[in-house]
Amino acid sequence: MKNLSIFLLSIILYSCASSSSTIGSSSDNSVNPSESAVLWQQTAAEYNALCYQSYQIARKRVEDFNAGFSTMTSGKPKAIILDIDETVLNNSAYNGWLVLNNKKYGEESWEAWVKKEEATLIPGAKEFIDFAMNSGFTILFVTNRSKASYKSTFSNLLKYGIEATIENCYFKYDNDSDKSTRREDIKNNYEIFMFIGDNLADFEDVFEDKGLDIATRKSLLEQFKNEFGNRFIILPNVMYGDWENSLKKRNSKSIMNDSKGNLQYIKSY
Ligand SMILES: [Mg+2]
């Protein structure tokens, strides 16, 4: 629990520091506020430390299961669900490309990046996956990558010795990014021991609502706070996520391209 507290505190402190220094320092729209996020994710050893910490907590949970401290009762095969992007694969080079070319996220450029199969491995992911599989867990990937990208996705993961197949990887159904239907389908056949992701919608259906405002997201999170570090393991991602939707909802402008519009969300004294 202490590890978890330090982890969450680190995220909060970083988010505050990053947001205020980057967004606040820009006097016009020529400065992309995601620059600091990409720099941190690519250069800070603290980022790697947080990833290792997340996967160590996940490993400890599997060790506790192996030692008989927790049981699974349904008789179904036991599984662990992992997201892929910013959970197993690091796509910060794509976000770096966006920053250097002053572009915002787009499906076309994202698919072109995925095809390159150059995403790197998130620290700790491979070791954890091996350990969980050796402990008898089935690893299932639930990703919002498109079905069309399956070859590149599998091949990129395989570079790091991680085997994903059509059987254990759930891509978007009919281009729908909502993961709840896929989670339901999985629950029909497996008992889920743990969820690992970087976005709240990787864990619970209630966070799939892209229209949630900032306060509602935070108050919903309180209902699940005891799950983090237990059934839910979250990885750091300050580059993007559904948290941006709650900003867009208020001013219909993206944090990636309009720093001024988001100054209203920054607390000061
Ligand atoms: Mg992700």
XYZ file of C-alpha atoms and ligand atoms in Angstrom:
270
model
C 0.000 0.000 0.000
C 2.931 2.304 0.767
C 4.343 1.696 -2.711
C 0.978 2.508 -4.201
C 0.710 5.752 -2.271
C 4.146 6.864 -3.439
C 3.248 5.908 -6.985
C -0.001 7.868 -7.017
C 1.589 10.840 -5.310
C 4.366 10.874 -7.892
C 1.835 10.971 -10.708
C -0.111 13.791 -9.100
C 2.985 15.843 -8.335
C 4.332 15.375 -11.815
C 1.037 16.213 -13.460
C 0.793 19.446 -11.485
C 4.393 20.459 -12.158
C 4.249 19.570 -15.818
C 0.931 21.210 -16.565
C 1.692 24.490 -14.867
C 5.221 24.896 -16.190
C 4.517 23.959 -19.787
C 1.095 25.346 -20.388
C 1.619 28.400 -18.242
C 4.880 29.380 -19.897
C 3.476 29.507 -23.402
C 2.347 32.892 -24.539
C 0.975 31.786 -27.884
C -0.175 28.708 -29.724
C 3.225 27.976 -31.236
C 4.338 26.049 -28.159
C 2.907 22.583 -28.017
C 2.176 21.779 -24.372
C 2.689 18.081 -24.949
C 6.437 18.728 -25.454
C 7.114 18.403 -21.747
C 5.028 15.239 -21.524
C 6.981 13.566 -24.336
C 10.318 14.733 -22.916
C 9.470 13.292 -19.517
C 8.260 9.990 -20.869
C 11.360 9.622 -23.057
C 14.108 10.982 -20.812
C 13.129 10.764 -17.146
C 14.440 7.707 -15.332
C 11.551 8.381 -12.961
C 9.173 7.286 -15.730
C 10.952 3.928 -15.972
C 10.888 3.649 -12.187
C 7.111 4.150 -12.109
C 6.631 1.487 -14.782
C 8.784 -0.960 -12.833
C 6.864 -0.101 -9.687
C 3.523 -0.820 -11.358
C 4.669 -4.176 -12.658
C 6.288 -5.091 -9.327
C 2.947 -4.520 -7.601
C 1.275 -6.673 -10.265
C 3.874 -9.377 -9.721
C 3.380 -9.256 -5.953
C -0.322 -9.901 -6.466
C 0.437 -12.966 -8.576
C 2.952 -14.145 -5.961
C 0.275 -13.766 -3.275
C -2.096 -15.815 -5.410
C 0.561 -18.484 -5.884
C 1.092 -18.563 -2.111
C -2.625 -19.162 -1.568
C -3.460 -15.709 -0.192
C -6.237 -15.228 -2.718
C -8.450 -17.666 -4.562
C -10.533 -17.727 -7.684
C -13.850 -19.476 -7.452
C -15.616 -19.741 -10.806
C -13.626 -22.680 -12.122
C -13.047 -20.754 -15.347
C -9.470 -20.272 -16.583
C -7.839 -17.364 -14.786
C -6.749 -14.431 -16.894
C -5.050 -11.061 -16.674
C -6.160 -8.329 -19.076
C -3.570 -5.901 -20.366
C -3.996 -2.854 -22.542
C -1.220 -2.511 -25.156
C -0.356 1.142 -25.859
C 1.537 2.839 -23.021
C 1.017 -0.367 -21.032
C 3.159 -2.874 -22.953
C 4.304 -0.813 -25.944
C 5.778 2.681 -25.671
C 4.598 4.950 -28.497
C 6.273 8.114 -27.307
C 8.174 8.355 -30.621
C 4.823 8.903 -32.333
C 3.991 11.682 -29.888
C 7.498 13.025 -30.414
C 6.785 13.162 -34.128
C 3.572 15.097 -33.424
C 5.468 17.627 -31.304
C 8.325 18.120 -33.761
C 5.921 18.507 -36.672
C 3.404 20.622 -34.752
C 0.614 18.182 -35.497
C -2.222 16.763 -33.484
C -3.163 13.112 -33.234
C -4.786 11.711 -36.364
C -5.867 8.213 -37.314
C -3.872 8.251 -40.545
C -0.569 9.249 -38.927
C -1.192 6.824 -36.049
C -1.768 3.888 -38.415
C 1.380 4.846 -40.338
C 3.330 4.780 -37.054
C 1.853 1.400 -36.049
C 2.903 -0.050 -39.418
C 6.513 0.873 -38.693
C 6.489 -1.583 -35.731
C 8.948 0.646 -33.885
C 7.154 1.026 -30.577
C 9.524 0.156 -27.736
C 8.868 -2.008 -24.701
C 7.466 -0.565 -21.475
C 9.906 -1.336 -18.623
C 8.850 -4.375 -16.598
C 6.098 -5.549 -18.975
C 7.862 -8.554 -20.500
C 9.144 -9.852 -17.151
C 5.674 -9.588 -15.651
C 3.959 -11.317 -18.581
C 6.444 -14.207 -18.394
C 5.976 -14.543 -14.653
C 2.164 -14.473 -14.871
C 2.130 -17.057 -17.672
C 4.500 -19.317 -15.753
C 2.093 -18.991 -12.830
C -0.755 -20.373 -14.950
C -2.496 -17.144 -15.938
C -3.745 -16.530 -19.459
C -2.635 -13.154 -20.775
C -5.301 -11.323 -22.785
C -4.747 -8.036 -24.587
C -7.642 -5.592 -24.961
C -6.507 -2.776 -27.212
C -8.043 0.105 -29.107
C -5.746 -0.511 -32.020
C -7.659 -1.273 -35.198
C -8.224 -4.859 -36.316
C -6.447 -3.953 -39.555
C -3.228 -3.368 -37.625
C -3.064 -6.886 -36.207
C -0.016 -8.033 -38.187
C 2.075 -5.002 -37.254
C 0.914 -5.187 -33.648
C 1.776 -8.867 -33.250
C 5.087 -8.398 -34.999
C 6.003 -5.376 -32.858
C 5.221 -7.314 -29.660
C 7.119 -10.357 -30.889
C 10.283 -8.242 -31.185
C 10.269 -8.323 -27.397
C 9.314 -11.988 -27.112
C 5.654 -11.261 -26.358
C 3.282 -13.507 -28.235
C -0.068 -12.030 -29.209
C -2.476 -13.889 -31.462
C -6.027 -13.521 -32.745
C -7.066 -15.736 -29.816
C -5.603 -13.626 -27.017
C -5.851 -10.131 -28.504
C -9.128 -8.189 -28.636
C -9.042 -5.318 -31.112
C -11.814 -2.724 -31.504
C -15.202 -4.246 -32.410
C -16.613 -2.366 -35.420
C -14.289 0.542 -34.768
C -15.826 1.035 -31.301
C -13.250 2.097 -28.718
C -15.542 1.174 -25.798
C -13.879 -1.823 -24.136
C -16.860 -2.898 -22.014
C -18.344 -5.323 -24.575
C -14.982 -6.992 -25.001
C -14.580 -7.284 -21.230
C -18.047 -8.892 -21.031
C -17.169 -11.397 -23.740
C -13.977 -12.301 -21.905
C -15.803 -12.709 -18.597
C -18.002 -15.380 -20.192
C -14.957 -17.561 -20.627
C -12.453 -16.419 -18.028
C -12.222 -15.246 -14.457
C -10.340 -11.964 -14.492
C -7.690 -11.692 -11.810
C -6.321 -8.276 -12.694
C -6.500 -5.411 -15.207
C -3.399 -3.478 -16.284
C -3.632 -0.229 -18.253
C -2.816 3.482 -18.442
C -6.332 4.900 -18.846
C -9.294 4.602 -16.471
C -11.411 3.084 -19.240
C -8.988 0.133 -19.218
C -10.450 -0.868 -15.852
C -14.140 -0.055 -15.451
C -17.074 0.487 -17.828
C -18.186 3.654 -16.067
C -15.078 5.446 -17.347
C -15.964 4.653 -20.961
C -18.250 7.701 -21.001
C -16.198 10.219 -22.989
C -18.492 13.040 -21.842
C -17.469 12.905 -18.180
C -16.287 16.233 -16.819
C -13.257 16.642 -14.590
C -15.093 16.555 -11.248
C -17.238 13.552 -12.198
C -14.219 11.554 -13.333
C -12.482 12.276 -10.058
C -15.487 11.477 -7.893
C -16.119 8.205 -9.789
C -12.507 7.309 -9.197
C -13.093 7.525 -5.434
C -15.494 4.586 -5.724
C -12.681 2.436 -7.063
C -9.709 3.818 -5.148
C -9.137 0.587 -3.206
C -8.852 -1.407 -6.419
C -5.676 0.372 -7.517
C -2.636 -1.623 -6.522
C -4.950 -4.610 -6.151
C -7.208 -5.642 -9.041
C -6.254 -2.569 -11.065
C -2.641 -1.693 -11.920
C -2.135 1.650 -13.628
C 0.888 2.756 -15.676
C 1.908 6.416 -16.054
C 0.986 8.211 -19.271
C 1.110 11.990 -19.257
C 1.086 12.277 -23.073
C -2.558 11.446 -23.776
C -5.667 9.757 -22.409
C -9.348 10.205 -21.695
C -8.470 12.896 -19.145
C -8.066 15.185 -22.167
C -11.724 14.648 -23.112
C -12.840 16.328 -19.905
C -10.918 19.448 -20.943
C -12.216 19.349 -24.502
C -15.755 18.982 -23.197
C -15.557 22.350 -21.483
C -13.925 24.398 -24.212
C -14.035 22.094 -27.237
C -10.330 22.669 -27.830
C -7.598 20.098 -27.439
C -4.874 20.544 -24.864
C -2.442 19.413 -27.551
C -3.088 22.417 -29.752
C -4.488 25.213 -27.685
C -2.600 25.959 -24.524
C -4.471 29.185 -23.763
C -7.872 27.570 -23.617
C -6.739 25.211 -20.913
C -5.215 27.813 -18.607
C -8.630 28.006 -16.952
C -8.050 24.555 -15.473
C -4.789 25.439 -13.784
C -5.013 26.227 -10.089
C -2.832 29.004 -8.786
C -2.695 31.155 -5.663
Mg -3.188 2.559 -23.386
